[in-house]
């Protein structure tokens, strides 16, 4: 029996879809505006590794090359900023999330934020801190911040910390966006 | 697997090493055949303790040393994480959920609560001269044992 379950194919498919979406932004008109991303670093190989030692090597290699093992992708849908986090959110990688989100919220014309966490495979209390901090910022500007697509381990931390009661959670990005369309 | 095994890491108090430490301990613990959930818990706990040593123990200075030891005894893993930093003045207070001495760094005061929740046993010793030392235990019931 393998100790690490390999991610379902649909997970890899969804990355390709996202990349396609990013690549085809021009043709989608002005409804979707990409602000910035680091998506090029996602390799199917690292997602498919089933062996823990191999996985460790991939995680560490990723760090060496990029200086971080977290990717932040920002996309704007009208007045909503969609933030997709991929990889591992800890004390080391929290700064980049804080910086990128803060910059996009303060500069962009977004009222609300959707935090999309489908590919976030690790988070600790540093992640809770940075998310709570951005939630306060959005709220102080009269907006809403919602979370979608969380993995079980990440969701558990939200529950343990009580953040689950403060933020609204949705199954998919689509339903999260739909909930905000009503608000705005 | 049964019997006894152990490992020891010693590294600089740099935030890059948080991922290194949790991945290494998780890889060591895989010999007990843990579930994904148990591995996630162990990674999170190691990350919390190492981050505390770096942020609070050494106040962000990168010339400190963090020690991580893991020991397998039958179906139980023991994890010890220590620093020679400034120590914790009031342990009772520090262990309260949501208590943090550094709110300006966006800490939420959940580290100890997470560690105590994810491990079966948890113990802290701390002093201003000797730094902080955590000892934690978790039993890993093998999946094989569950299925047999
Ligand atoms: N290794 C350490 N050295 C010195 N002080 C520590 C150490 N670990 C914890 N502390 C103290 O205990 C407090 C509580 O720690 P805990 O991990 O629960 O919360 P936090 O680190 O402040 O926030 P979070 O873990 O949610 O980011 C810290 O704010 C700090 O004052
Ligand atoms: Mg902490």
GROMACS .gro file of C-alpha atoms and ligand atoms in nm:
model
  364
    1UNK     CA    1   0.000   0.000   0.000
    2UNK     CA    2   0.133   0.344  -0.078
    3UNK     CA    3   0.154   0.574   0.219
    4UNK     CA    4   0.091   0.885   0.019
    5UNK     CA    5  -0.212   0.879  -0.199
    6UNK     CA    6  -0.134   1.020  -0.539
    7UNK     CA    7  -0.349   1.317  -0.632
    8UNK     CA    8  -0.637   1.241  -0.863
    9UNK     CA    9  -0.591   1.326  -1.225
   10UNK     CA   10  -0.852   1.597  -1.202
   11UNK     CA   11  -0.621   1.791  -0.973
   12UNK     CA   12  -0.353   1.805  -1.238
   13UNK     CA   13  -0.616   1.880  -1.498
   14UNK     CA   14  -0.732   2.174  -1.293
   15UNK     CA   15  -0.382   2.321  -1.293
   16UNK     CA   16  -0.370   2.294  -1.667
   17UNK     CA   17  -0.709   2.459  -1.689
   18UNK     CA   18  -0.586   2.740  -1.468
   19UNK     CA   19  -0.277   2.784  -1.680
   20UNK     CA   20  -0.494   2.792  -1.988
   21UNK     CA   21  -0.715   3.050  -1.828
   22UNK     CA   22  -0.413   3.259  -1.748
   23UNK     CA   23  -0.273   3.219  -2.096
   24UNK     CA   24  -0.600   3.300  -2.267
   25UNK     CA   25  -0.675   3.605  -2.057
   26UNK     CA   26  -0.659   3.840  -2.353
   27UNK     CA   27  -0.944   3.672  -2.530
   28UNK     CA   28  -1.164   3.662  -2.224
   29UNK     CA   29  -1.218   4.033  -2.235
   30UNK     CA   30  -1.193   4.261  -1.938
   31UNK     CA   31  -1.394   4.054  -1.694
   32UNK     CA   32  -1.079   3.866  -1.592
   33UNK     CA   33  -0.768   4.062  -1.527
   34UNK     CA   34  -0.460   3.882  -1.410
   35UNK     CA   35  -0.249   4.084  -1.172
   36UNK     CA   36   0.049   3.858  -1.128
   37UNK     CA   37   0.144   3.498  -1.075
   38UNK     CA   38   0.419   3.247  -1.020
   39UNK     CA   39   0.240   2.959  -1.183
   40UNK     CA   40   0.526   2.834  -1.398
   41UNK     CA   41   0.680   2.644  -1.111
   42UNK     CA   42   0.402   2.386  -1.073
   43UNK     CA   43   0.528   2.060  -1.215
   44UNK     CA   44   0.311   1.755  -1.263
   45UNK     CA   45   0.610   1.552  -1.149
   46UNK     CA   46   0.614   1.697  -0.801
   47UNK     CA   47   0.241   1.643  -0.764
   48UNK     CA   48   0.266   1.283  -0.876
   49UNK     CA   49   0.546   1.169  -0.649
   50UNK     CA   50   0.412   0.902  -0.417
   51UNK     CA   51   0.723   0.819  -0.222
   52UNK     CA   52   0.791   1.030   0.090
   53UNK     CA   53   1.165   1.057   0.034
   54UNK     CA   54   1.103   1.163  -0.324
   55UNK     CA   55   0.843   1.410  -0.206
   56UNK     CA   56   1.089   1.555   0.044
   57UNK     CA   57   1.347   1.598  -0.231
   58UNK     CA   58   1.095   1.771  -0.452
   59UNK     CA   59   0.989   2.005  -0.174
   60UNK     CA   60   1.346   2.097  -0.093
   61UNK     CA   61   1.449   2.135  -0.455
   62UNK     CA   62   1.159   2.370  -0.505
   63UNK     CA   63   1.288   2.581  -0.221
   64UNK     CA   64   1.644   2.591  -0.347
   65UNK     CA   65   1.547   2.707  -0.691
   66UNK     CA   66   1.288   2.963  -0.599
   67UNK     CA   67   1.366   3.061  -0.245
   68UNK     CA   68   1.008   2.969  -0.164
   69UNK     CA   69   0.773   2.677  -0.189
   70UNK     CA   70   0.455   2.878  -0.221
   71UNK     CA   71   0.299   3.028  -0.528
   72UNK     CA   72   0.049   3.310  -0.519
   73UNK     CA   73  -0.175   3.370  -0.816
   74UNK     CA   74  -0.392   3.679  -0.826
   75UNK     CA   75  -0.682   3.733  -1.059
   76UNK     CA   76  -0.950   3.996  -1.060
   77UNK     CA   77  -1.313   3.931  -1.148
   78UNK     CA   78  -1.483   4.270  -1.152
   79UNK     CA   79  -1.457   4.396  -0.794
   80UNK     CA   80  -1.346   4.060  -0.652
   81UNK     CA   81  -0.984   3.960  -0.608
   82UNK     CA   82  -0.927   3.585  -0.638
   83UNK     CA   83  -0.614   3.469  -0.457
   84UNK     CA   84  -0.496   3.115  -0.526
   85UNK     CA   85  -0.231   2.972  -0.299
   86UNK     CA   86  -0.033   2.665  -0.398
   87UNK     CA   87   0.223   2.481  -0.193
   88UNK     CA   88   0.312   2.534   0.171
   89UNK     CA   89   0.214   2.833   0.381
   90UNK     CA   90   0.436   2.876   0.686
   91UNK     CA   91   0.633   3.152   0.860
   92UNK     CA   92   0.890   3.152   0.579
   93UNK     CA   93   0.636   3.189   0.299
   94UNK     CA   94   0.380   3.406   0.483
   95UNK     CA   95   0.560   3.729   0.390
   96UNK     CA   96   0.507   3.684   0.018
   97UNK     CA   97   0.134   3.623   0.072
   98UNK     CA   98   0.107   3.928   0.298
   99UNK     CA   99   0.293   4.147   0.051
  100UNK     CA  100   0.114   4.035  -0.265
  101UNK     CA  101  -0.234   4.045  -0.115
  102UNK     CA  102  -0.180   4.376   0.057
  103UNK     CA  103  -0.050   4.530  -0.263
  104UNK     CA  104  -0.339   4.399  -0.473
  105UNK     CA  105  -0.605   4.500  -0.221
  106UNK     CA  106  -0.469   4.851  -0.172
  107UNK     CA  107  -0.389   4.921  -0.537
  108UNK     CA  108  -0.663   4.730  -0.714
  109UNK     CA  109  -1.026   4.819  -0.738
  110UNK     CA  110  -1.143   4.517  -0.548
  111UNK     CA  111  -1.391   4.521  -0.265
  112UNK     CA  112  -1.395   4.152  -0.185
  113UNK     CA  113  -1.149   3.864  -0.172
  114UNK     CA  114  -1.189   3.494  -0.254
  115UNK     CA  115  -0.911   3.286  -0.105
  116UNK     CA  116  -0.888   2.970  -0.311
  117UNK     CA  117  -0.690   2.694  -0.137
  118UNK     CA  118  -0.734   2.383  -0.351
  119UNK     CA  119  -0.359   2.335  -0.397
  120UNK     CA  120  -0.250   2.450  -0.053
  121UNK     CA  121  -0.103   2.130   0.085
  122UNK     CA  122   0.036   2.262   0.412
  123UNK     CA  123  -0.049   2.542   0.652
  124UNK     CA  124   0.040   2.616   1.013
  125UNK     CA  125  -0.041   2.897   1.258
  126UNK     CA  126   0.163   3.143   1.050
  127UNK     CA  127  -0.095   3.091   0.775
  128UNK     CA  128  -0.380   3.157   1.016
  129UNK     CA  129  -0.209   3.482   1.118
  130UNK     CA  130  -0.156   3.611   0.767
  131UNK     CA  131  -0.511   3.519   0.660
  132UNK     CA  132  -0.664   3.680   0.968
  133UNK     CA  133  -0.458   3.993   0.902
  134UNK     CA  134  -0.584   4.027   0.544
  135UNK     CA  135  -0.939   3.951   0.657
  136UNK     CA  136  -0.919   4.249   0.893
  137UNK     CA  137  -0.789   4.472   0.616
  138UNK     CA  138  -1.066   4.375   0.374
  139UNK     CA  139  -1.328   4.413   0.643
  140UNK     CA  140  -1.201   4.757   0.746
  141UNK     CA  141  -1.255   4.865   0.384
  142UNK     CA  142  -1.612   4.742   0.393
  143UNK     CA  143  -1.550   4.425   0.193
  144UNK     CA  144  -1.594   4.053   0.248
  145UNK     CA  145  -1.336   3.777   0.242
  146UNK     CA  146  -1.443   3.419   0.177
  147UNK     CA  147  -1.247   3.094   0.152
  148UNK     CA  148  -1.301   2.804  -0.087
  149UNK     CA  149  -1.172   2.461  -0.180
  150UNK     CA  150  -0.979   2.383   0.137
  151UNK     CA  151  -0.807   2.049   0.189
  152UNK     CA  152  -0.892   1.850   0.501
  153UNK     CA  153  -0.574   1.932   0.695
  154UNK     CA  154  -0.603   2.304   0.627
  155UNK     CA  155  -0.972   2.306   0.711
  156UNK     CA  156  -0.897   2.140   1.042
  157UNK     CA  157  -0.669   2.427   1.140
  158UNK     CA  158  -0.937   2.681   1.054
  159UNK     CA  159  -1.176   2.488   1.276
  160UNK     CA  160  -0.932   2.456   1.565
  161UNK     CA  161  -0.855   2.829   1.564
  162UNK     CA  162  -1.214   2.948   1.543
  163UNK     CA  163  -1.152   3.119   1.207
  164UNK     CA  164  -1.410   2.883   1.065
  165UNK     CA  165  -1.678   3.086   1.242
  166UNK     CA  166  -1.550   3.422   1.120
  167UNK     CA  167  -1.493   3.345   0.752
  168UNK     CA  168  -1.746   3.194   0.511
  169UNK     CA  169  -1.638   2.873   0.341
  170UNK     CA  170  -1.745   2.746  -0.002
  171UNK     CA  171  -1.683   2.425  -0.191
  172UNK     CA  172  -1.573   2.584  -0.514
  173UNK     CA  173  -1.442   2.912  -0.651
  174UNK     CA  174  -1.756   2.943  -0.856
  175UNK     CA  175  -1.987   2.924  -0.556
  176UNK     CA  176  -1.761   3.161  -0.359
  177UNK     CA  177  -1.775   3.414  -0.643
  178UNK     CA  178  -2.148   3.370  -0.676
  179UNK     CA  179  -2.193   3.450  -0.307
  180UNK     CA  180  -2.006   3.779  -0.351
  181UNK     CA  181  -2.188   3.882  -0.666
  182UNK     CA  182  -2.496   3.904  -0.446
  183UNK     CA  183  -2.311   4.120  -0.196
  184UNK     CA  184  -2.171   4.376  -0.441
  185UNK     CA  185   0.782  -0.195   1.252
  186UNK     CA  186   0.876  -0.229   1.614
  187UNK     CA  187   1.188  -0.170   1.817
  188UNK     CA  188   1.392   0.141   1.855
  189UNK     CA  189   1.522   0.406   1.619
  190UNK     CA  190   1.632   0.765   1.654
  191UNK     CA  191   1.756   1.071   1.467
  192UNK     CA  192   1.889   1.415   1.546
  193UNK     CA  193   1.902   1.743   1.354
  194UNK     CA  194   2.076   2.062   1.444
  195UNK     CA  195   2.035   2.368   1.225
  196UNK     CA  196   2.056   2.747   1.205
  197UNK     CA  197   1.757   2.951   1.322
  198UNK     CA  198   1.658   3.049   0.970
  199UNK     CA  199   1.300   3.036   0.846
  200UNK     CA  200   1.406   2.833   0.539
  201UNK     CA  201   1.474   2.547   0.780
  202UNK     CA  202   1.114   2.522   0.899
  203UNK     CA  203   1.017   2.320   0.591
  204UNK     CA  204   1.339   2.121   0.608
  205UNK     CA  205   1.270   2.019   0.969
  206UNK     CA  206   0.906   1.916   0.924
  207UNK     CA  207   0.972   1.724   0.602
  208UNK     CA  208   1.266   1.540   0.755
  209UNK     CA  209   1.077   1.438   1.067
  210UNK     CA  210   0.778   1.330   0.856
  211UNK     CA  211   1.005   1.118   0.636
  212UNK     CA  212   1.155   0.956   0.949
  213UNK     CA  213   0.811   0.879   1.092
  214UNK     CA  214   0.687   0.708   0.773
  215UNK     CA  215   0.852   0.385   0.892
  216UNK     CA  216   0.561   0.357   1.139
  217UNK     CA  217   0.321   0.355   0.844
  218UNK     CA  218   0.115   0.656   0.958
  219UNK     CA  219  -0.197   0.782   0.787
  220UNK     CA  220  -0.182   1.104   0.585
  221UNK     CA  221  -0.367   1.277   0.866
  222UNK     CA  222  -0.113   1.167   1.126
  223UNK     CA  223   0.173   1.281   0.904
  224UNK     CA  224   0.007   1.620   0.854
  225UNK     CA  225  -0.026   1.653   1.230
  226UNK     CA  226   0.339   1.573   1.286
  227UNK     CA  227   0.451   1.817   1.017
  228UNK     CA  228   0.235   2.091   1.166
  229UNK     CA  229   0.362   2.031   1.519
  230UNK     CA  230   0.728   2.039   1.411
  231UNK     CA  231   0.662   2.354   1.212
  232UNK     CA  232   0.500   2.524   1.513
  233UNK     CA  233   0.782   2.438   1.750
  234UNK     CA  234   1.064   2.532   1.512
  235UNK     CA  235   0.889   2.858   1.417
  236UNK     CA  236   0.851   2.945   1.787
  237UNK     CA  237   1.222   2.881   1.846
  238UNK     CA  238   1.314   3.110   1.555
  239UNK     CA  239   1.065   3.392   1.619
  240UNK     CA  240   1.037   3.395   1.997
  241UNK     CA  241   1.345   3.209   2.120
  242UNK     CA  242   1.596   3.388   1.899
  243UNK     CA  243   1.384   3.691   1.811
  244UNK     CA  244   1.454   3.642   1.441
  245UNK     CA  245   1.834   3.627   1.476
  246UNK     CA  246   1.977   3.371   1.235
  247UNK     CA  247   2.281   3.271   1.439
  248UNK     CA  248   2.087   3.058   1.690
  249UNK     CA  249   2.074   2.681   1.681
  250UNK     CA  250   1.756   2.472   1.681
  251UNK     CA  251   1.774   2.108   1.780
  252UNK     CA  252   1.521   1.850   1.668
  253UNK     CA  253   1.528   1.491   1.784
  254UNK     CA  254   1.289   1.212   1.699
  255UNK     CA  255   1.274   0.868   1.849
  256UNK     CA  256   1.066   0.568   1.761
  257UNK     CA  257   0.982   0.334   2.043
  258UNK     CA  258   0.751   0.055   1.932
  259UNK     CA  259   0.449   0.229   1.782
  260UNK     CA  260   0.520   0.565   1.950
  261UNK     CA  261   0.714   0.860   1.819
  262UNK     CA  262   0.884   1.101   2.057
  263UNK     CA  263   0.978   1.442   1.927
  264UNK     CA  264   1.201   1.686   2.116
  265UNK     CA  265   1.260   2.039   1.992
  266UNK     CA  266   1.481   2.283   2.177
  267UNK     CA  267   1.651   2.620   2.150
  268UNK     CA  268   1.894   2.813   2.369
  269UNK     CA  269   1.699   3.134   2.330
  270UNK     CA  270   1.546   3.376   2.575
  271UNK     CA  271   1.299   3.131   2.731
  272UNK     CA  272   0.935   3.173   2.833
  273UNK     CA  273   0.858   3.377   3.143
  274UNK     CA  274   0.506   3.257   3.218
  275UNK     CA  275   0.441   2.909   3.083
  276UNK     CA  276   0.081   2.895   3.201
  277UNK     CA  277   0.000   3.214   3.013
  278UNK     CA  278   0.198   3.114   2.702
  279UNK     CA  279  -0.004   2.793   2.670
  280UNK     CA  280  -0.341   2.971   2.674
  281UNK     CA  281  -0.518   2.959   2.336
  282UNK     CA  282  -0.487   3.293   2.154
  283UNK     CA  283  -0.213   3.426   2.383
  284UNK     CA  284   0.074   3.580   2.190
  285UNK     CA  285   0.351   3.814   2.298
  286UNK     CA  286   0.395   3.930   1.937
  287UNK     CA  287   0.059   4.042   1.791
  288UNK     CA  288   0.244   4.299   1.578
  289UNK     CA  289   0.401   4.008   1.387
  290UNK     CA  290   0.054   3.873   1.308
  291UNK     CA  291   0.096   3.579   1.541
  292UNK     CA  292  -0.235   3.438   1.653
  293UNK     CA  293  -0.133   3.253   1.968
  294UNK     CA  294  -0.241   2.913   1.837
  295UNK     CA  295   0.094   2.730   1.827
  296UNK     CA  296   0.079   2.560   2.166
  297UNK     CA  297  -0.290   2.483   2.126
  298UNK     CA  298  -0.221   2.308   1.795
  299UNK     CA  299   0.072   2.112   1.938
  300UNK     CA  300  -0.128   1.996   2.238
  301UNK     CA  301  -0.421   1.899   2.017
  302UNK     CA  302  -0.220   1.702   1.762
  303UNK     CA  303   0.001   1.509   2.004
  304UNK     CA  304  -0.092   1.261   2.280
  305UNK     CA  305   0.156   1.399   2.531
  306UNK     CA  306   0.313   1.741   2.547
  307UNK     CA  307   0.561   1.892   2.789
  308UNK     CA  308   0.751   2.223   2.795
  309UNK     CA  309   1.048   2.324   3.006
  310UNK     CA  310   1.181   2.676   2.979
  311UNK     CA  311   1.416   2.916   3.153
  312UNK     CA  312   1.574   3.251   3.066
  313UNK     CA  313   1.921   3.097   3.077
  314UNK     CA  314   1.860   2.751   2.937
  315UNK     CA  315   1.618   2.828   2.655
  316UNK     CA  316   1.306   2.628   2.574
  317UNK     CA  317   1.265   2.256   2.532
  318UNK     CA  318   0.953   2.073   2.416
  319UNK     CA  319   0.894   1.701   2.444
  320UNK     CA  320   0.599   1.542   2.271
  321UNK     CA  321   0.469   1.191   2.210
  322UNK     CA  322   0.229   1.041   1.964
  323UNK     CA  323   0.116   0.686   1.915
  324UNK     CA  324   0.086   0.576   1.554
  325UNK     CA  325  -0.142   0.278   1.517
  326UNK     CA  326  -0.023   0.106   1.208
  327UNK     CA  327  -0.268   0.086   0.922
  328UNK     CA  328  -0.159  -0.276   0.876
  329UNK     CA  329  -0.261  -0.353   1.233
  330UNK     CA  330  -0.597  -0.189   1.174
  331UNK     CA  331  -0.665  -0.394   0.861
  332UNK     CA  332  -0.544  -0.730   0.994
  333LIG     N1  333   1.073   2.879   2.192
  333LIG     C1  334   1.021   2.986   2.255
  333LIG     N2  335   1.103   3.078   2.315
  333LIG     C2  336   1.052   3.186   2.378
  333LIG     N3  337   0.920   3.213   2.389
  333LIG     C3  338   0.833   3.126   2.332
  333LIG     C4  339   0.878   3.009   2.262
  333LIG     N4  340   0.770   2.942   2.218
  333LIG     C5  341   0.664   3.013   2.256
  333LIG     N5  342   0.698   3.123   2.324
  333LIG     C6  343   0.606   3.223   2.386
  333LIG     O1  344   0.480   3.163   2.400
  333LIG     C7  345   0.380   3.238   2.330
  333LIG     C8  346   0.274   3.147   2.274
  333LIG     O2  347   0.327   3.063   2.172
  333LIG     P1  348   0.229   3.010   2.057
  333LIG     O3  349   0.308   2.932   1.960
  333LIG     O4  350   0.113   2.943   2.120
  333LIG     O5  351   0.175   3.145   1.993
  333LIG     P2  352   0.251   3.246   1.894
  333LIG     O6  353   0.375   3.185   1.843
  333LIG     O7  354   0.263   3.378   1.962
  333LIG     O8  355   0.145   3.260   1.776
  333LIG     P3  356   0.123   3.152   1.657
  333LIG     O9  357   0.191   3.025   1.700
  333LIG    O10  358  -0.025   3.134   1.648
  333LIG    O11  359   0.180   3.212   1.538
  333LIG     C9  360   0.456   3.320   2.228
  333LIG    O12  361   0.388   3.437   2.191
  333LIG    C10  362   0.587   3.348   2.301
  333LIG    O13  363   0.573   3.458   2.388
  334LIG    MG1  364   0.382   2.994   1.764
   0.00000   0.00000   0.00000
